[in-house]
């Protein structure tokens, strides 16, 4: 067989020194820092107060306001919209054309004057409603109540005086003036005028 002149046969030992293994340490490469993902942003918490559903839920109009549990109002509250009280109120509440609802966790030490009053919590003070007052099963009232209509659910407590008044827009005299009483009054006036002649 023929060979190339620059190639050395594999069987011949080479004149170059053989590579001696050297104990070489691999270069120290710093580990990349462990990157932990940032903690997730805290979720928005919604705190709701526990409530007992009334037997007939009292809807709040879209323009209503709420005093949540944990809030305490001292003074006078005036307005025309509906109000739900789940916190504490001391003083006077007057909503001439609105509904005042004292929720199950509501504590009121005040006079309340409104078109309609619903009590599911505790009230110490006088209630005056142009339309109606309703005491729910957990309602507690200490004070006088003036209203044309009152409803007291089983379990409610009322300590005070109740006075029914004529509905708004009706005077006491007109509430007594039924057709029969009007006829009787006309007959009396005719008889009185006949006697005087």
XYZ file of C-alpha atoms in Angstrom:
197
model
C 0.000 0.000 0.000
C 1.166 3.398 -0.514
C 1.475 6.178 2.029
C 1.602 9.854 2.012
C 5.002 11.129 2.950
C 3.805 13.596 5.688
C 1.656 11.110 7.496
C 3.219 9.073 10.185
C 2.111 5.572 10.764
C -0.044 5.131 13.820
C 2.158 2.412 15.160
C 5.188 4.649 15.449
C 5.552 6.541 18.687
C 5.436 10.272 18.358
C 8.282 12.365 19.443
C 6.080 14.959 21.095
C 5.518 14.474 24.752
C 2.214 12.923 25.653
C -0.372 15.036 27.427
C -0.249 14.490 31.113
C -3.557 15.015 32.858
C -3.427 18.109 35.018
C -5.727 18.663 37.903
C -7.497 21.744 36.580
C -10.376 23.149 38.545
C -13.232 24.363 36.436
C -13.665 28.118 36.579
C -15.950 29.263 39.349
C -19.029 30.663 37.766
C -21.296 32.431 40.228
C -24.764 31.005 40.257
C -27.380 33.444 39.094
C -29.389 34.745 42.016
C -32.593 32.907 42.560
C -35.331 35.232 41.448
C -38.528 34.649 43.308
C -41.621 36.092 41.748
C -43.059 39.010 43.669
C -45.927 38.097 45.939
C -49.287 38.547 44.274
C -50.949 41.860 44.894
C -53.378 41.626 47.792
C -56.884 41.090 46.607
C -59.425 43.758 47.413
C -61.320 42.578 50.451
C -64.994 43.166 50.806
C -66.181 43.290 54.360
C -69.812 42.522 54.868
C -71.603 42.687 58.115
C -73.695 39.698 59.019
C -77.337 40.434 58.617
C -80.623 38.735 59.274
C -82.978 38.894 56.360
C -86.255 40.489 57.394
C -89.457 38.603 56.717
C -90.362 41.193 54.083
C -87.145 42.719 52.743
C -87.120 46.480 52.735
C -85.660 47.594 49.414
C -83.557 50.735 49.419
C -84.035 53.196 46.601
C -81.121 53.848 44.273
C -80.560 57.195 45.988
C -80.287 55.593 49.439
C -77.422 55.912 51.903
C -75.909 53.477 54.353
C -74.186 53.810 57.713
C -72.216 50.559 57.924
C -71.306 48.678 61.068
C -68.193 50.107 62.634
C -69.316 53.696 61.977
C -70.640 55.925 64.741
C -72.502 59.154 63.947
C -73.222 61.700 66.670
C -75.425 64.654 65.759
C -78.259 65.279 63.332
C -78.925 63.455 60.071
C -81.254 65.260 57.644
C -82.284 64.481 54.082
C -84.901 63.170 51.687
C -83.423 59.849 50.551
C -83.619 56.419 52.146
C -81.145 55.463 54.881
C -79.989 52.091 56.207
C -78.299 52.157 59.613
C -76.097 49.180 60.491
C -73.739 51.225 62.689
C -74.431 53.533 65.617
C -76.306 56.845 65.512
C -76.871 59.230 68.414
C -78.845 62.452 68.096
C -81.660 63.016 65.609
C -82.590 61.433 62.265
C -85.071 63.274 60.029
C -85.799 62.041 56.498
C -89.110 63.640 55.615
C -89.821 61.668 52.440
C -87.480 58.720 52.921
C -87.381 55.362 54.611
C -85.157 54.729 57.639
C -84.155 51.108 58.158
C -82.298 50.173 61.331
C -80.476 46.961 60.385
C -79.960 43.982 62.666
C -76.581 45.320 63.831
C -77.834 48.928 64.039
C -77.901 50.752 67.367
C -79.764 54.068 67.441
C -80.176 56.426 70.375
C -82.129 59.178 68.657
C -85.475 60.509 67.582
C -86.350 59.184 64.141
C -88.783 61.013 61.879
C -89.410 59.658 58.378
C -92.065 58.600 55.895
C -91.488 54.943 56.764
C -89.449 53.335 59.569
C -88.300 49.695 59.722
C -86.536 48.460 62.870
C -84.529 45.225 62.825
C -81.977 46.383 65.432
C -82.192 48.475 68.607
C -83.698 51.961 68.942
C -83.897 54.082 72.073
C -85.947 57.145 71.252
C -89.215 58.279 69.742
C -90.353 57.184 66.282
C -92.627 59.324 64.128
C -93.632 58.043 60.696
C -95.931 59.684 58.155
C -96.792 56.313 56.561
C -95.856 53.275 58.675
C -93.602 51.693 61.295
C -92.557 48.037 61.165
C -90.740 46.214 63.964
C -88.966 43.121 62.645
C -88.473 39.903 64.617
C -85.186 41.125 66.132
C -86.376 44.729 66.560
C -86.130 46.415 69.953
C -87.703 49.847 70.569
C -87.784 51.834 73.791
C -89.804 55.027 73.291
C -93.056 56.325 71.873
C -94.278 55.516 68.360
C -96.541 57.841 66.343
C -97.760 56.501 62.998
C -100.923 55.820 60.995
C -99.974 52.127 60.616
C -97.814 49.836 62.722
C -96.722 46.234 62.204
C -95.030 44.245 64.959
C -93.508 40.882 63.980
C -93.290 37.934 66.376
C -90.249 38.323 68.593
C -90.097 42.126 68.381
C -90.055 44.119 71.607
C -91.693 47.488 72.169
C -91.511 49.347 75.442
C -93.355 52.640 75.284
C -96.473 54.333 74.013
C -98.112 53.817 70.610
C -100.290 56.513 69.118
C -101.973 56.072 65.762
C -102.334 59.310 63.863
C -104.223 60.004 60.629
C -102.257 59.503 57.431
C -100.394 62.510 56.071
C -102.672 64.911 54.215
C -105.724 64.002 56.271
C -106.822 66.018 59.298
C -108.505 64.499 62.348
C -111.827 66.105 61.482
C -111.909 64.714 57.972
C -111.099 61.184 59.159
C -114.305 61.208 61.250
C -116.421 62.626 58.451
C -117.811 59.444 56.937
C -120.983 59.735 54.804
C -123.169 58.554 57.712
C -121.762 61.129 60.135
C -122.112 63.896 57.532
C -125.817 63.044 57.060
C -126.349 62.969 60.822
C -124.680 66.384 61.210
C -126.855 67.846 58.409
C -130.011 66.472 60.057
C -128.932 67.964 63.405
C -128.321 71.355 61.807
C -131.704 71.247 60.013
C -133.450 70.261 63.249
C -131.659 73.032 65.132
C -132.649 75.640 62.551
C -136.294 74.379 62.581
C -136.390 74.643 66.365
C -135.084 78.197 66.272
C -137.859 79.366 63.888
